[in-house]
Short mmCIF file of C-alpha atoms and ligand atoms in Angstrom, two decimals:
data_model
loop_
_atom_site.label_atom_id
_atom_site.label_comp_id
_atom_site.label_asym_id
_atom_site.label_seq_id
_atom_site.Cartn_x
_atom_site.Cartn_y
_atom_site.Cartn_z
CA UNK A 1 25.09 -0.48 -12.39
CA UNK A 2 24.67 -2.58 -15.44
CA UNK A 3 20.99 -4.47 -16.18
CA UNK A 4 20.30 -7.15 -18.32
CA UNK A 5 17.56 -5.79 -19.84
CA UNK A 6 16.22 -7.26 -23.40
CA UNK A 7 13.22 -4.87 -25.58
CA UNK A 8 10.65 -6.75 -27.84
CA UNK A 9 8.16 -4.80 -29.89
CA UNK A 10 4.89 -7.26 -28.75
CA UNK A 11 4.56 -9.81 -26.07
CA UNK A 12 4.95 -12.71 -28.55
CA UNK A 13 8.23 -11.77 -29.82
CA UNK A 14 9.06 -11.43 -25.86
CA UNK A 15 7.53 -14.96 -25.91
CA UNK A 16 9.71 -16.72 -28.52
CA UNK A 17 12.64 -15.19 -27.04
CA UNK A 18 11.97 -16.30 -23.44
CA UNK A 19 11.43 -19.64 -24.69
CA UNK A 20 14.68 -19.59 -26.75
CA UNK A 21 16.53 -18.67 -23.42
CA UNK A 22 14.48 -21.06 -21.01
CA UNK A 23 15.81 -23.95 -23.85
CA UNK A 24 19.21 -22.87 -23.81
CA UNK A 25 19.52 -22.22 -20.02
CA UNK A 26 17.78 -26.24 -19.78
CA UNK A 27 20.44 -27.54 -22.16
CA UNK A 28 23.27 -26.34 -21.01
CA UNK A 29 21.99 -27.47 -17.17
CA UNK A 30 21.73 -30.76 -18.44
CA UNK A 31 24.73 -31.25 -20.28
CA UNK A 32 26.17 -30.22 -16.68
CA UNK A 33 24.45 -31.54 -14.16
CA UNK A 34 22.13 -34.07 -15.78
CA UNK A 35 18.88 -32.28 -15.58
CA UNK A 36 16.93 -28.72 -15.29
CA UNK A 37 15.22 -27.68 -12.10
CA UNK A 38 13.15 -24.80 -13.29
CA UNK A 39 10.56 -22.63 -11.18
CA UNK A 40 7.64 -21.42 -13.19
CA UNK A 41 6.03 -18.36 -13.10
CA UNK A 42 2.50 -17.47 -11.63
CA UNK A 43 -0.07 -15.19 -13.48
CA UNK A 44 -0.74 -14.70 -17.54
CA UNK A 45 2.05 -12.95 -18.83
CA UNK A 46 4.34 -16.42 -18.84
CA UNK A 47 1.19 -18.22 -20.69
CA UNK A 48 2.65 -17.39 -24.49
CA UNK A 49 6.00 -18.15 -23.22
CA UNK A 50 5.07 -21.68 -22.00
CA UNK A 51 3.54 -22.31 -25.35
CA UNK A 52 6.61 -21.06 -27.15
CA UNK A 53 8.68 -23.94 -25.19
CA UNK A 54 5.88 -26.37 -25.92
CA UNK A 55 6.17 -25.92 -29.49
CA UNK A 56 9.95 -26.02 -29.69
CA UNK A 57 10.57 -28.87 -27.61
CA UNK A 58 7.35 -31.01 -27.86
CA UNK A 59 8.89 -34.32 -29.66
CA UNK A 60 12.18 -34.23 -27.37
CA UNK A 61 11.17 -37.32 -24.79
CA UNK A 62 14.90 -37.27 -23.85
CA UNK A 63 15.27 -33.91 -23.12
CA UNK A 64 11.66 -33.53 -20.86
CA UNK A 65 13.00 -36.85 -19.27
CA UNK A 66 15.88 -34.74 -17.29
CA UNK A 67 13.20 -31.66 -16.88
CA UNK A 68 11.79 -31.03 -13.22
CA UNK A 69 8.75 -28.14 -13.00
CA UNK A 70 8.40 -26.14 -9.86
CA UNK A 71 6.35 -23.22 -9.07
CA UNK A 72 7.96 -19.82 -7.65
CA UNK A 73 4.39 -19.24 -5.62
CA UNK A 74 0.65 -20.25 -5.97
CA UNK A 75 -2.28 -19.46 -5.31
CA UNK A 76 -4.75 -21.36 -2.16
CA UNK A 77 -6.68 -22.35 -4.68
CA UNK A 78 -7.79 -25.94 -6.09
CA UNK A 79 -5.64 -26.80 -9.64
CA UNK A 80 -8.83 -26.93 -11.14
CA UNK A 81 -9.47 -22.86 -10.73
CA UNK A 82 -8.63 -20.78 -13.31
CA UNK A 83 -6.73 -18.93 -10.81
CA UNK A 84 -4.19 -21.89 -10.26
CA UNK A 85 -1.08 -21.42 -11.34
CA UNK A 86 -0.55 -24.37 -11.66
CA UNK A 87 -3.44 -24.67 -14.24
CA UNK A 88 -1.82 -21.44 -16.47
CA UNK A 89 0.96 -24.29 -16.96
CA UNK A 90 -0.95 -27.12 -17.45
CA UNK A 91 -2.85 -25.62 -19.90
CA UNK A 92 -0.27 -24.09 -22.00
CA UNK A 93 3.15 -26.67 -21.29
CA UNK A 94 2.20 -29.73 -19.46
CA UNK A 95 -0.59 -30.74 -21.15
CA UNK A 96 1.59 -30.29 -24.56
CA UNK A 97 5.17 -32.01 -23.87
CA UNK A 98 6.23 -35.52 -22.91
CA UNK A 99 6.98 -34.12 -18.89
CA UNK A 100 7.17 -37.62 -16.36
CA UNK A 101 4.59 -36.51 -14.20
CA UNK A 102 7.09 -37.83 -11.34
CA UNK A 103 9.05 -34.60 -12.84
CA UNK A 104 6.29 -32.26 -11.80
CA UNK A 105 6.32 -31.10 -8.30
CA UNK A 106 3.10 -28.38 -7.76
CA UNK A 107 2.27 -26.97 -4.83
CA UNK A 108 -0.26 -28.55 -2.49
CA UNK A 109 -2.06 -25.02 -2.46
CA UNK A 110 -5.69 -26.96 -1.63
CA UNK A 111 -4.25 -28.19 1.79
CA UNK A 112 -6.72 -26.96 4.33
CA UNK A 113 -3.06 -25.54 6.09
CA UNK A 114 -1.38 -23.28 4.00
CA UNK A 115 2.06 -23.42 6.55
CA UNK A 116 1.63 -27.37 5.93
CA UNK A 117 1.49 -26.75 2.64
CA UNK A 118 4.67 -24.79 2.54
CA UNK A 119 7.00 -27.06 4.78
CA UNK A 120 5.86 -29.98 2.43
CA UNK A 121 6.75 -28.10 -0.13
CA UNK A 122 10.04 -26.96 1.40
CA UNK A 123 10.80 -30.48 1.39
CA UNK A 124 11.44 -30.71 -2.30
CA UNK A 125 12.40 -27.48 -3.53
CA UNK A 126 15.83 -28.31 -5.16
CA UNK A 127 18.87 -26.06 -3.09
CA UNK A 128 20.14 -23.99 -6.59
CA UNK A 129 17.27 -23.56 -8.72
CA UNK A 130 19.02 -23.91 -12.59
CA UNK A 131 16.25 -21.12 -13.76
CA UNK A 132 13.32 -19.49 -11.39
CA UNK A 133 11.21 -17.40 -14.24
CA UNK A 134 9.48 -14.64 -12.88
CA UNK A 135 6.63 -12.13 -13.67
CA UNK A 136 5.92 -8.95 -11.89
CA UNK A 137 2.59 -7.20 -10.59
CA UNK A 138 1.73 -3.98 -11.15
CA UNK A 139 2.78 -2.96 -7.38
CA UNK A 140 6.08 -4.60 -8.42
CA UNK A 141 5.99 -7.32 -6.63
CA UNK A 142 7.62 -11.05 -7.86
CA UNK A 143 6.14 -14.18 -6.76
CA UNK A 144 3.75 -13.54 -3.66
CA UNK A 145 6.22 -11.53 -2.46
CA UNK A 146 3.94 -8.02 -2.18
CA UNK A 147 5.25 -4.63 -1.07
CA UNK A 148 5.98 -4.50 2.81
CA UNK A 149 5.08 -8.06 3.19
CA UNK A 150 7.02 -10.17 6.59
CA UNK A 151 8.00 -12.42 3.62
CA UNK A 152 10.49 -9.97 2.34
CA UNK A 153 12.76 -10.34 5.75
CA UNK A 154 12.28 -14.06 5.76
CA UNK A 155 16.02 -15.37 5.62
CA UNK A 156 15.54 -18.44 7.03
CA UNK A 157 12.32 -20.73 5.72
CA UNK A 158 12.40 -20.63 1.68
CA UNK A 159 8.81 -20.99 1.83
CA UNK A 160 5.96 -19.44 3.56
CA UNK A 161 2.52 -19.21 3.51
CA UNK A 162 1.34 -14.71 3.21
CA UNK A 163 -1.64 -13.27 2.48
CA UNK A 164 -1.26 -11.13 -0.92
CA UNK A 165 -2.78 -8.15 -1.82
CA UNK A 166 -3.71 -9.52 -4.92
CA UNK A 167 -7.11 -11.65 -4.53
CA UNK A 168 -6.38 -14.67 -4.48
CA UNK A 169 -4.91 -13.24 -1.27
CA UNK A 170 -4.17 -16.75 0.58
CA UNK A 171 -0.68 -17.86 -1.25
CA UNK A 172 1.86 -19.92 -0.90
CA UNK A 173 5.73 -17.81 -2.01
CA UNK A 174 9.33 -18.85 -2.03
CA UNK A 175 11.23 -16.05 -0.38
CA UNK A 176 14.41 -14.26 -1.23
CA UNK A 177 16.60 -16.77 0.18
CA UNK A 178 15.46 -19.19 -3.00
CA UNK A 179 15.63 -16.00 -5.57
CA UNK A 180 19.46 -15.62 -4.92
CA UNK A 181 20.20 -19.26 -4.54
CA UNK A 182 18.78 -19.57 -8.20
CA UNK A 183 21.96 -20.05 -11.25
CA UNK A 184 19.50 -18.19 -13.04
CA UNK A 185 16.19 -15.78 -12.60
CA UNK A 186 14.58 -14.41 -16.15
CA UNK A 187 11.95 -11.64 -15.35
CA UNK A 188 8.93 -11.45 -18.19
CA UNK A 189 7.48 -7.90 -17.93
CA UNK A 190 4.62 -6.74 -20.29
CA UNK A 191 2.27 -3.92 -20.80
CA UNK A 192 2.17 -0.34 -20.09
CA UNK A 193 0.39 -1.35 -16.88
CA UNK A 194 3.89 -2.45 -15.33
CA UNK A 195 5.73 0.71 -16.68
CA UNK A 196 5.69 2.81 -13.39
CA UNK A 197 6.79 -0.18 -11.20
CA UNK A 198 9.78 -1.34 -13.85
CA UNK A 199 10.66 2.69 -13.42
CA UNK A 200 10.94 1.90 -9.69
CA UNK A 201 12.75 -1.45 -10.38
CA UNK A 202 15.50 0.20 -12.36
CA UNK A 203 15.56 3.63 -10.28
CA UNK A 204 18.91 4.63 -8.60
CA UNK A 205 17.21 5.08 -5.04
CA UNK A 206 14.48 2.57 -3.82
CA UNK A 207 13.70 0.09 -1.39
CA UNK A 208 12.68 -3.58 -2.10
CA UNK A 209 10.03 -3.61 0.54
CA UNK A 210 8.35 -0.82 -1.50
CA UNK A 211 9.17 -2.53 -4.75
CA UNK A 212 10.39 -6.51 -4.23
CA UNK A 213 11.02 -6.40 -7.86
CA UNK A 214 14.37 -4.96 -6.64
CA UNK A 215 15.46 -7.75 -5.00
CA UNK A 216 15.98 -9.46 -8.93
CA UNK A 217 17.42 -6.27 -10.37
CA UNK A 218 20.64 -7.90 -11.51
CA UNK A 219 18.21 -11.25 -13.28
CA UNK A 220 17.64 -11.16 -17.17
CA UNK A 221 14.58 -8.80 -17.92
CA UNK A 222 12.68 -9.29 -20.80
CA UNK A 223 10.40 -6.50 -21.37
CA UNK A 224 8.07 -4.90 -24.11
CA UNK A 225 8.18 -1.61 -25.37
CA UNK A 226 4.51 -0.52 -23.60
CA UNK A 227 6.21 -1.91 -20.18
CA UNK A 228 9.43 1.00 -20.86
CA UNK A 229 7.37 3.58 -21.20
CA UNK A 230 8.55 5.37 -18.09
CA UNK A 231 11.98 4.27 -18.05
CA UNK A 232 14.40 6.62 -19.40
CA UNK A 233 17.98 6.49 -19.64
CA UNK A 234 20.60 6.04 -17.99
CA UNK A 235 19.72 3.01 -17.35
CA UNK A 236 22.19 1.04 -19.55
CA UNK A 237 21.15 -1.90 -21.62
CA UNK A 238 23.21 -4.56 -22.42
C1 6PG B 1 0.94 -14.63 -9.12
C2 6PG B 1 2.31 -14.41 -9.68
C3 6PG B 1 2.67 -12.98 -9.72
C4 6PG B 1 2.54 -12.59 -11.19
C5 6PG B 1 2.37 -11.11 -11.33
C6 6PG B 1 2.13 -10.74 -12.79
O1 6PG B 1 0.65 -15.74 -8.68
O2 6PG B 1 0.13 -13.67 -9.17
O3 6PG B 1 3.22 -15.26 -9.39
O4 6PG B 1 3.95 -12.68 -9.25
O5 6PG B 1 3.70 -13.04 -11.89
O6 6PG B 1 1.27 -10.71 -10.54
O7 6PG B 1 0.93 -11.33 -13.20
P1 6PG B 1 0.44 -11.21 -14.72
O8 6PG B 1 1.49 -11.91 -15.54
O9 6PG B 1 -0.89 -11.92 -14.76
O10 6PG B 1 0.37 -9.73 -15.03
#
């Protein structure tokens, strides 16, 4: 099997390019469709990418017009937290380009019901997701979708409320259904500290309830060198 899987020497080279590919994939779903329905990442490594798209898009009203933000999973957290999610974006994106806030759509995470939370956002998660970027924890799992998790059979709701084993451990996750019903899914993996779990990503035998970073194997990965460190060949690069 052939990956899509792109090497930078640092994290901000990864950075620039993931922002040169968001841009591009946002383009060219506007120029077909009439706007870009893109799910954002949780956690810090998509932080320098955010402000990589921020600076190269910052004066283009027109384009941020036909932009609508999404969130692959948050924390139950309030926005204010520096463990929101939504915060990590509104720090390093919204806060820096001409977004309608009527185009950002966050996830009520401070709902006292978490399942409320998740059917409301159901509601208006877009069908075909143009891009859903992605990070991956150091268990391998995407989103809030942790190893051996009842999330990881869910077929039928796209959202769900889990408990993660990652503190904050009340979440809110889209499920696999809305991974392979995106056009697009770009992976951003840094650090030697994900090394062992992109090894089990990219491994000919494995299961995605051990590693749900295997349900995204065939998405664009953008790694670093220190998160390759245990992958050896053969697996291909294109
Ligand atoms: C979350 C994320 C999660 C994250 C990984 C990597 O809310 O925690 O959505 O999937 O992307 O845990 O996190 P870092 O980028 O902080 O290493």
């Amino acid at each position: 099997m052939r990956f899509h899987l792109e090497t930078f020497d640092d994290p901000e080279q990864l950075a620039r390019a993931a922002a040169a590919e968001i841009l591009r994939c946002a383009k060219g779903a506007i120029a077909a469709r009439g706007r870009f329905d893109w799910l954002l990442a949780g956690g810090r490594t998509p932080a320098r990418t955010y402000r990589a798209v921020a600076a190269d898009s910052a004066g283009e009203g027109a384009f941020w017009r036909n932009v609508h933000l999404y969130w692959g999973d948050e924390r139950c957290v309030p926005h204010e937290q520096p463990e929101s999610n939504y915060l990590v974006a509104r720090q390093n994106l919204l806060d820096c380009v001409p977004v309608p806030p009527e185009n950002i759509h966050a996830i009520a995470a401070d709902l006292p019901d978490p399942s409320a939370a998740a059917d409301r956002y159901d509601a208006v998660l877009p069908g075909r997701p143009d891009l859903v970027l992605l990070g991956m924890g150091e268990d391998g799992h995407v989103a809030s979708l942790f190893p051996h998790s009842p999330a990881l059979d869910q077929l039928r709701r796209r959202v769900v409320a889990v408990v993660g084993t990652k503190p904050p451990h009340q979440r809110i996750t889209v499920t696999p259904p809305v991974l392979g019903a995106a056009r697009q899914v770009l992976v951003l993996v840094s650090g030697v500290a994900k090394a062992e779990a992109l090894r089990r990503v990219f491994a000919d035998e494995g299961d995605f309830h051990d590693t749900p970073a295997r349900l995204v194997r065939d998405a664009a990965w953008f790694v670093d060198r220190e998160a390759l460190a245990d992958i050896r060949p053969p697996v291909r690069v294109l």
